[in-house]
PDB file of C-alpha atoms and ligand atoms in Angstrom:
ATOM      1  CA  MET A   1       0.000   0.000   0.000  1.00 71.00           C
ATOM      2  CA  THR A   2       1.277   3.494  -0.801  1.00 90.00           C
ATOM      3  CA  SER A   3       2.418   5.368   2.263  1.00 94.00           C
ATOM      4  CA  ARG A   4       1.345   8.892   2.954  1.00 94.00           C
ATOM      5  CA  LYS A   5       3.088  11.683   4.821  1.00 96.00           C
ATOM      6  CA  VAL A   6       1.108  13.004   7.758  1.00 96.00           C
ATOM      7  CA  SER A   7       1.670  15.677  10.340  1.00 97.00           C
ATOM      8  CA  ILE A   8      -0.235  15.094  13.560  1.00 97.00           C
ATOM      9  CA  GLU A   9      -0.208  17.221  16.695  1.00 98.00           C
ATOM     10  CA  ILE A  10      -0.312  15.342  19.984  1.00 98.00           C
ATOM     11  CA  ASN A  11       0.027  17.110  23.333  1.00 97.00           C
ATOM     12  CA  GLY A  12       1.359  20.203  21.599  1.00 97.00           C
ATOM     13  CA  LYS A  13       4.091  18.377  19.685  1.00 98.00           C
ATOM     14  CA  THR A  14       3.960  17.679  15.952  1.00 98.00           C
ATOM     15  CA  TYR A  15       4.768  14.194  14.669  1.00 98.00           C
ATOM     16  CA  GLU A  16       5.571  13.895  10.958  1.00 97.00           C
ATOM     17  CA  ARG A  17       5.583  10.341   9.694  1.00 97.00           C
ATOM     18  CA  ASP A  18       5.130   8.296   6.516  1.00 97.00           C
ATOM     19  CA  ILE A  19       2.298   5.923   7.282  1.00 97.00           C
ATOM     20  CA  GLU A  20      -0.087   3.580   5.555  1.00 97.00           C
ATOM     21  CA  PRO A  21      -3.467   5.271   5.099  1.00 96.00           C
ATOM     22  CA  ARG A  22      -5.148   2.431   6.975  1.00 97.00           C
ATOM     23  CA  LEU A  23      -3.074   2.945  10.154  1.00 98.00           C
ATOM     24  CA  LEU A  24      -5.296   3.385  13.189  1.00 98.00           C
ATOM     25  CA  LEU A  25      -4.871   6.463  15.330  1.00 98.00           C
ATOM     26  CA  SER A  26      -4.359   4.229  18.383  1.00 98.00           C
ATOM     27  CA  ASP A  27      -1.386   2.582  16.651  1.00 98.00           C
ATOM     28  CA  PHE A  28      -0.023   5.951  15.546  1.00 98.00           C
ATOM     29  CA  ILE A  29      -0.187   7.264  19.119  1.00 98.00           C
ATOM     30  CA  ARG A  30       1.408   4.181  20.666  1.00 98.00           C
ATOM     31  CA  HIS A  31       3.922   3.090  18.035  1.00 98.00           C
ATOM     32  CA  GLU A  32       4.769   6.212  16.015  1.00 98.00           C
ATOM     33  CA  ALA A  33       4.579   8.780  18.821  1.00 98.00           C
ATOM     34  CA  GLY A  34       5.599   6.330  21.567  1.00 98.00           C
ATOM     35  CA  LEU A  35       2.802   7.470  23.869  1.00 98.00           C
ATOM     36  CA  THR A  36       1.837   4.160  25.413  1.00 98.00           C
ATOM     37  CA  GLY A  37      -0.420   5.658  28.073  1.00 98.00           C
ATOM     38  CA  THR A  38      -3.257   5.207  25.594  1.00 98.00           C
ATOM     39  CA  HIS A  39      -4.343   1.591  25.932  1.00 98.00           C
ATOM     40  CA  VAL A  40      -5.997  -0.696  23.409  1.00 98.00           C
ATOM     41  CA  GLY A  41      -8.523  -3.267  24.526  1.00 97.00           C
ATOM     42  CA  CYS A  42     -11.275  -4.431  22.207  1.00 97.00           C
ATOM     43  CA  GLU A  43     -10.151  -2.580  19.035  1.00 96.00           C
ATOM     44  CA  HIS A  44     -13.841  -2.438  18.110  1.00 96.00           C
ATOM     45  CA  GLY A  45     -15.051   0.772  19.728  1.00 97.00           C
ATOM     46  CA  VAL A  46     -16.687  -1.038  22.624  1.00 97.00           C
ATOM     47  CA  CYS A  47     -14.478  -0.705  25.717  1.00 98.00           C
ATOM     48  CA  GLY A  48     -13.288   2.913  25.676  1.00 98.00           C
ATOM     49  CA  ALA A  49      -9.725   2.055  26.759  1.00 98.00           C
ATOM     50  CA  CYS A  50      -8.288   3.864  23.738  1.00 98.00           C
ATOM     51  CA  THR A  51     -10.108   7.155  24.376  1.00 98.00           C
ATOM     52  CA  VAL A  52      -8.140  10.336  23.684  1.00 98.00           C
ATOM     53  CA  GLN A  53      -9.298  13.881  23.086  1.00 96.00           C
ATOM     54  CA  MET A  54      -9.432  15.449  19.668  1.00 96.00           C
ATOM     55  CA  ASP A  55     -10.031  19.200  19.793  1.00 94.00           C
ATOM     56  CA  GLY A  56     -11.284  18.696  23.343  1.00 90.00           C
ATOM     57  CA  GLN A  57     -13.795  15.970  22.453  1.00 91.00           C
ATOM     58  CA  PRO A  58     -13.330  12.342  23.526  1.00 93.00           C
ATOM     59  CA  VAL A  59     -12.761  10.010  20.549  1.00 96.00           C
ATOM     60  CA  ARG A  60     -12.005   6.310  20.295  1.00 98.00           C
ATOM     61  CA  SER A  61      -8.631   6.114  18.701  1.00 98.00           C
ATOM     62  CA  CYS A  62      -9.227   2.493  17.618  1.00 98.00           C
ATOM     63  CA  LEU A  63     -12.120   3.662  15.442  1.00 98.00           C
ATOM     64  CA  THR A  64     -10.234   6.599  13.956  1.00 98.00           C
ATOM     65  CA  LEU A  65      -7.669   6.506  11.190  1.00 98.00           C
ATOM     66  CA  ALA A  66      -4.475   8.394  11.860  1.00 98.00           C
ATOM     67  CA  VAL A  67      -4.949  10.380   8.647  1.00 98.00           C
ATOM     68  CA  GLN A  68      -8.251  11.694  10.060  1.00 98.00           C
ATOM     69  CA  ALA A  69      -6.317  13.401  12.854  1.00 98.00           C
ATOM     70  CA  GLU A  70      -4.442  15.712  10.518  1.00 96.00           C
ATOM     71  CA  GLY A  71      -5.282  19.331  11.242  1.00 92.00           C
ATOM     72  CA  HIS A  72      -6.659  18.476  14.676  1.00 96.00           C
ATOM     73  CA  SER A  73      -5.184  18.818  18.125  1.00 96.00           C
ATOM     74  CA  LEU A  74      -4.922  15.592  20.109  1.00 98.00           C
ATOM     75  CA  THR A  75      -4.545  15.221  23.846  1.00 97.00           C
ATOM     76  CA  THR A  76      -3.556  11.984  25.561  1.00 98.00           C
ATOM     77  CA  VAL A  77      -3.346  11.063  29.212  1.00 97.00           C
ATOM     78  CA  GLU A  78       0.373  11.934  29.240  1.00 97.00           C
ATOM     79  CA  SER A  79      -0.406  15.632  28.970  1.00 95.00           C
ATOM     80  CA  LEU A  80      -2.838  15.925  31.864  1.00 95.00           C
ATOM     81  CA  ALA A  81      -0.330  16.393  34.687  1.00 95.00           C
ATOM     82  CA  GLU A  82       1.540  19.694  35.061  1.00 94.00           C
ATOM     83  CA  GLU A  83       5.174  19.862  34.017  1.00 92.00           C
ATOM     84  CA  ASP A  84       6.222  20.004  37.673  1.00 96.00           C
ATOM     85  CA  GLY A  85       4.465  16.683  38.267  1.00 95.00           C
ATOM     86  CA  THR A  86       1.306  18.067  39.854  1.00 97.00           C
ATOM     87  CA  LEU A  87      -1.465  15.696  38.904  1.00 97.00           C
ATOM     88  CA  HIS A  88      -4.635  16.706  37.101  1.00 96.00           C
ATOM     89  CA  PRO A  89      -7.566  16.808  39.587  1.00 96.00           C
ATOM     90  CA  LEU A  90      -8.981  13.682  37.954  1.00 96.00           C
ATOM     91  CA  GLN A  91      -5.725  11.777  38.333  1.00 97.00           C
ATOM     92  CA  GLN A  92      -5.479  12.786  41.988  1.00 97.00           C
ATOM     93  CA  ALA A  93      -9.118  11.888  42.581  1.00 98.00           C
ATOM     94  CA  PHE A  94      -8.640   8.426  41.021  1.00 98.00           C
ATOM     95  CA  ILE A  95      -5.798   7.850  43.494  1.00 98.00           C
ATOM     96  CA  ASP A  96      -7.756   9.259  46.430  1.00 98.00           C
ATOM     97  CA  HIS A  97     -10.717   6.970  45.719  1.00 98.00           C
ATOM     98  CA  ASP A  98      -8.811   3.835  44.627  1.00 97.00           C
ATOM     99  CA  ALA A  99     -10.673   4.124  41.333  1.00 98.00           C
ATOM    100  CA  PHE A 100      -8.657   1.398  39.634  1.00 97.00           C
ATOM    101  CA  GLN A 101      -7.369  -2.089  40.219  1.00 97.00           C
ATOM    102  CA  CYS A 102      -5.366  -3.305  37.211  1.00 98.00           C
ATOM    103  CA  GLY A 103      -5.413   0.213  35.745  1.00 97.00           C
ATOM    104  CA  TYR A 104      -5.846  -0.910  32.165  1.00 98.00           C
ATOM    105  CA  CYS A 105      -9.012   1.091  31.584  1.00 98.00           C
ATOM    106  CA  THR A 106      -7.849   4.099  33.593  1.00 98.00           C
ATOM    107  CA  PRO A 107      -6.332   6.346  30.888  1.00 98.00           C
ATOM    108  CA  GLY A 108      -9.501   6.001  28.840  1.00 98.00           C
ATOM    109  CA  GLN A 109     -11.691   6.613  31.881  1.00 98.00           C
ATOM    110  CA  ILE A 110      -9.739   9.755  32.727  1.00 97.00           C
ATOM    111  CA  CYS A 111      -9.754  11.092  29.157  1.00 97.00           C
ATOM    112  CA  SER A 112     -13.515  10.565  28.904  1.00 96.00           C
ATOM    113  CA  ALA A 113     -14.096  12.142  32.302  1.00 96.00           C
ATOM    114  CA  ALA A 114     -11.940  15.131  31.362  1.00 94.00           C
ATOM    115  CA  GLY A 115     -14.253  15.640  28.398  1.00 91.00           C
ATOM    116  CA  LEU A 116     -17.288  15.537  30.693  1.00 90.00           C
ATOM    117  CA  MET A 117     -15.708  18.064  33.022  1.00 90.00           C
ATOM    118  CA  ALA A 118     -14.890  20.397  30.157  1.00 88.00           C
ATOM    119  CA  GLU A 119     -18.462  20.196  28.913  1.00 87.00           C
ATOM    120  CA  GLY A 120     -19.912  20.548  32.426  1.00 86.00           C
ATOM    121  CA  ARG A 121     -22.627  18.082  31.532  1.00 78.00           C
ATOM    122  CA  ALA A 122     -22.587  15.437  34.264  1.00 81.00           C
ATOM    123  CA  LYS A 123     -24.040  16.788  37.480  1.00 81.00           C
ATOM    124  CA  THR A 124     -25.298  13.753  39.388  1.00 92.00           C
ATOM    125  CA  PRO A 125     -23.873  10.251  39.990  1.00 94.00           C
ATOM    126  CA  ASP A 126     -26.545   8.844  37.652  1.00 96.00           C
ATOM    127  CA  GLU A 127     -25.543  11.287  34.899  1.00 95.00           C
ATOM    128  CA  ILE A 128     -21.888  10.406  35.390  1.00 96.00           C
ATOM    129  CA  ARG A 129     -22.713   6.694  35.156  1.00 96.00           C
ATOM    130  CA  GLU A 130     -24.752   7.274  31.992  1.00 95.00           C
ATOM    131  CA  LEU A 131     -22.189   9.493  30.271  1.00 95.00           C
ATOM    132  CA  MET A 132     -19.301   7.215  31.273  1.00 96.00           C
ATOM    133  CA  SER A 133     -21.110   4.054  30.212  1.00 96.00           C
ATOM    134  CA  GLY A 134     -18.948   3.745  27.119  1.00 96.00           C
ATOM    135  CA  ASN A 135     -15.902   3.078  29.284  1.00 98.00           C
ATOM    136  CA  ILE A 136     -15.797  -0.495  30.510  1.00 98.00           C
ATOM    137  CA  CYS A 137     -13.890  -1.528  33.619  1.00 98.00           C
ATOM    138  CA  ARG A 138     -13.417  -5.256  33.821  1.00 97.00           C
ATOM    139  CA  CYS A 139     -12.246  -4.916  37.415  1.00 97.00           C
ATOM    140  CA  GLY A 140     -15.589  -3.383  38.339  1.00 95.00           C
ATOM    141  CA  ALA A 141     -14.220  -0.237  39.964  1.00 97.00           C
ATOM    142  CA  TYR A 142     -17.300   1.717  38.898  1.00 97.00           C
ATOM    143  CA  PRO A 143     -18.440   3.059  42.311  1.00 97.00           C
ATOM    144  CA  ASN A 144     -14.943   4.395  42.976  1.00 98.00           C
ATOM    145  CA  ILE A 145     -14.677   5.852  39.467  1.00 98.00           C
ATOM    146  CA  VAL A 146     -17.942   7.757  39.914  1.00 97.00           C
ATOM    147  CA  ALA A 147     -16.800   8.988  43.336  1.00 97.00           C
ATOM    148  CA  ALA A 148     -13.481  10.132  41.864  1.00 97.00           C
ATOM    149  CA  ILE A 149     -15.158  12.040  39.053  1.00 97.00           C
ATOM    150  CA  GLN A 150     -17.492  13.688  41.543  1.00 95.00           C
ATOM    151  CA  GLN A 151     -14.509  14.788  43.630  1.00 95.00           C
ATOM    152  CA  ALA A 152     -12.715  16.182  40.591  1.00 95.00           C
ATOM    153  CA  MET A 153     -15.850  18.070  39.638  1.00 92.00           C
ATOM    154  CA  GLY A 154     -16.004  19.521  43.143  1.00 90.00           C
ATOM    155  CA  ARG A 155     -19.266  17.750  43.863  1.00 64.00           C
ATOM    156  CA  SER A 156     -18.157  15.173  46.387  1.00 50.00           C
TER     157      SER A 156
HETATM  158  S1  FES B   1      -9.846  -0.356  22.193  1.00 67.46           S
HETATM  159 FE1  FES B   1     -10.963   1.268  21.358  1.00 67.46          FE
HETATM  160  S2  FES B   1     -12.915   1.115  22.241  1.00 67.46           S
HETATM  161 FE2  FES B   1     -11.864  -0.673  22.951  1.00 67.46          FE
HETATM  162  S1  FES B   2      -9.155  -1.036  36.686  1.00 67.46           S
HETATM  163 FE1  FES B   2      -8.923  -2.944  35.664  1.00 67.46          FE
HETATM  164  S2  FES B   2     -10.172  -2.715  33.918  1.00 67.46           S
HETATM  165 FE2  FES B   2     -10.607  -0.960  35.071  1.00 67.46          FE
END
């Protein structure tokens, strides 16, 4: 297949690569940019583990082609903490509430929750559960995840 040159911005840095047009964004992020904080689970858009933000909106990077990200600004979990190491309120809240066990789903949970916070849409635990329902946690840490998101939203 003919490769194509792309220029993709992730966490404020531009990555120029020659890639196959069919390359998934999740593979670009992990293997071309080396940002392995974004996890891949189902690869079918079901589990939410691969969630990143594109122009501030959560997207499933396993359902997105890398070429579709050209001209957009991507944010992955690596960029959430401050440069001095201060954690994002969501990251701190996940620690405070033990909102993970194996941690595999956690980057996707946090990226989705960051989108909710930015939109200011989820106001109650039920709304958080509904709006986060696309992020599966096989360890079943859901009560702690909801509590963590509430804390980060200042509603705990
Ligand atoms: S890996 Fe993308 S939704 Fe599961
Ligand atoms: S913490 Fe293990 S899958 Fe969510």
